[in-house]
């Protein structure tokens, strides 16, 4: 495929202008606020191209995606502000917003209220077949292999080591916190003290108490309320509630779940 001025497009995309736009973008040092800089004269200073290499948000999102998935930008990195990138590229802020939202729908970007967009899936090597449970199992093995090390590697380092997204690592760490294997210490996750009650134990105790004191409400006619109800009651994740119910099952308090049926209260 041939692009502007007979130049061959190297990225294999049929979207006009994307190759030219990508070639203009380079990542700058990780400590700076913006992750993009233009390595050629500003569009307004050139006579051989339009004022902006982008004509649609689809084109812009494709160019950004190539830069992100190529691995040039690291997972967890913050994206430029919508207004800042719009001004730098000579496009409208609305175009940048739509491009970012499209990448959000594709699971590449994410944003919390009041914060900047950040990359949650960076690098072409990120694997979608590795679940957060798999990552949690690897972290457990790491804790056993290095019993004297208190703090585990950062989320970014773990994501790179296991070739997964930062969000997958975050879910794995939350699961281990619920299990009592890890705890937060500032911005790091560290090994939890031996004997410390886990979130799973806490929820299991809460369910046990509810079954003893409120059986008519939480187990009418001997049938336990669903997992979602327990999740809302204790503000816990689905995995935490499932693990807590499994503990009560092992203690002979509730029955094993069956497809399409509620757990049964066996004893209090």
Short mmCIF file of N, CA, C and O in Angstrom, two decimals, residues 132 135-136 139 152-156 158 166 168-179 182-184 187-189:
data_model
loop_
_atom_site.label_atom_id
_atom_site.label_comp_id
_atom_site.label_asym_id
_atom_site.label_seq_id
_atom_site.Cartn_x
_atom_site.Cartn_y
_atom_site.Cartn_z
N UNK A 132 -6.88 -13.36 36.06
CA UNK A 132 -6.32 -12.80 37.29
C UNK A 132 -6.12 -13.88 38.34
O UNK A 132 -5.25 -13.77 39.20
N UNK A 135 -2.73 -15.21 37.69
CA UNK A 135 -1.71 -14.28 38.20
C UNK A 135 -1.62 -14.38 39.72
O UNK A 135 -0.53 -14.36 40.30
N UNK A 136 -2.78 -14.49 40.39
CA UNK A 136 -2.79 -14.62 41.85
C UNK A 136 -2.04 -15.88 42.27
O UNK A 136 -1.29 -15.87 43.26
N UNK A 139 1.62 -15.20 42.08
CA UNK A 139 2.09 -14.35 43.18
C UNK A 139 2.19 -15.18 44.46
O UNK A 139 3.12 -15.00 45.26
N UNK A 152 5.92 -7.10 47.42
CA UNK A 152 5.93 -7.76 46.12
C UNK A 152 6.29 -6.73 45.05
O UNK A 152 6.22 -5.52 45.29
N UNK A 153 6.67 -7.16 43.86
CA UNK A 153 6.99 -6.20 42.79
C UNK A 153 5.80 -5.30 42.47
O UNK A 153 4.66 -5.61 42.79
N UNK A 154 6.07 -4.20 41.83
CA UNK A 154 5.01 -3.26 41.47
C UNK A 154 4.07 -3.88 40.45
O UNK A 154 4.41 -4.86 39.77
N UNK A 155 2.87 -3.26 40.32
CA UNK A 155 1.91 -3.76 39.35
C UNK A 155 2.45 -3.73 37.94
O UNK A 155 2.21 -4.64 37.14
N UNK A 156 3.19 -2.68 37.62
CA UNK A 156 3.77 -2.56 36.28
C UNK A 156 4.79 -3.67 36.02
O UNK A 156 4.82 -4.27 34.95
N UNK A 158 4.92 -6.63 37.50
CA UNK A 158 4.21 -7.91 37.41
C UNK A 158 3.51 -8.05 36.06
O UNK A 158 3.49 -9.14 35.47
N UNK A 166 -2.22 -4.28 33.40
CA UNK A 166 -2.12 -3.81 34.78
C UNK A 166 -3.41 -4.09 35.53
O UNK A 166 -3.39 -4.41 36.72
N UNK A 168 -5.39 -6.65 35.17
CA UNK A 168 -5.39 -8.07 35.55
C UNK A 168 -4.59 -8.27 36.82
O UNK A 168 -4.99 -9.01 37.73
N UNK A 169 -3.45 -7.60 36.91
CA UNK A 169 -2.63 -7.68 38.12
C UNK A 169 -3.37 -7.08 39.31
O UNK A 169 -3.35 -7.62 40.42
N UNK A 170 -4.07 -5.95 39.08
CA UNK A 170 -4.81 -5.31 40.17
C UNK A 170 -5.89 -6.24 40.72
O UNK A 170 -6.08 -6.31 41.94
N UNK A 171 -6.59 -6.94 39.84
CA UNK A 171 -7.61 -7.88 40.30
C UNK A 171 -6.98 -9.01 41.10
O UNK A 171 -7.55 -9.45 42.11
N UNK A 172 -5.83 -9.49 40.65
CA UNK A 172 -5.14 -10.57 41.37
C UNK A 172 -4.72 -10.12 42.76
O UNK A 172 -4.89 -10.85 43.75
N UNK A 173 -4.21 -8.90 42.87
CA UNK A 173 -3.79 -8.40 44.19
C UNK A 173 -4.98 -8.21 45.11
O UNK A 173 -4.89 -8.50 46.32
N UNK A 174 -6.11 -7.74 44.57
CA UNK A 174 -7.30 -7.59 45.42
C UNK A 174 -7.76 -8.94 45.95
O UNK A 174 -8.20 -9.06 47.10
N UNK A 175 -7.69 -9.97 45.09
CA UNK A 175 -8.07 -11.32 45.53
C UNK A 175 -7.17 -11.79 46.66
O UNK A 175 -7.64 -12.35 47.66
N UNK A 176 -5.87 -11.53 46.55
CA UNK A 176 -4.92 -11.96 47.58
C UNK A 176 -5.09 -11.16 48.87
O UNK A 176 -4.85 -11.68 49.96
N UNK A 177 -5.51 -9.91 48.74
CA UNK A 177 -5.83 -9.12 49.94
C UNK A 177 -7.03 -9.72 50.64
O UNK A 177 -7.05 -9.87 51.87
N UNK A 178 -8.06 -10.07 49.87
CA UNK A 178 -9.26 -10.69 50.44
C UNK A 178 -8.94 -12.02 51.13
O UNK A 178 -9.54 -12.37 52.14
N UNK A 179 -7.97 -12.73 50.56
CA UNK A 179 -7.59 -14.03 51.14
C UNK A 179 -6.69 -13.87 52.36
O UNK A 179 -6.47 -14.85 53.09
N UNK A 182 -1.97 -10.79 51.21
CA UNK A 182 -1.33 -9.49 51.04
C UNK A 182 -2.09 -8.42 51.81
O UNK A 182 -3.24 -8.62 52.20
N UNK A 183 -1.44 -7.26 51.98
CA UNK A 183 -2.10 -6.09 52.55
C UNK A 183 -1.48 -4.86 51.92
O UNK A 183 -0.37 -4.90 51.38
N UNK A 184 -2.21 -3.75 51.96
CA UNK A 184 -1.69 -2.50 51.43
C UNK A 184 -0.80 -1.83 52.45
O UNK A 184 -1.11 -1.79 53.64
N UNK A 187 1.51 2.84 48.96
CA UNK A 187 1.24 2.56 47.55
C UNK A 187 1.71 1.18 47.14
O UNK A 187 1.57 0.80 45.98
N UNK A 188 2.26 0.41 48.06
CA UNK A 188 2.77 -0.93 47.75
C UNK A 188 1.90 -1.99 48.39
O UNK A 188 1.14 -1.74 49.31
N UNK A 189 2.05 -3.21 47.88
CA UNK A 189 1.41 -4.38 48.48
C UNK A 189 2.50 -5.21 49.13
O UNK A 189 3.54 -5.49 48.51
#
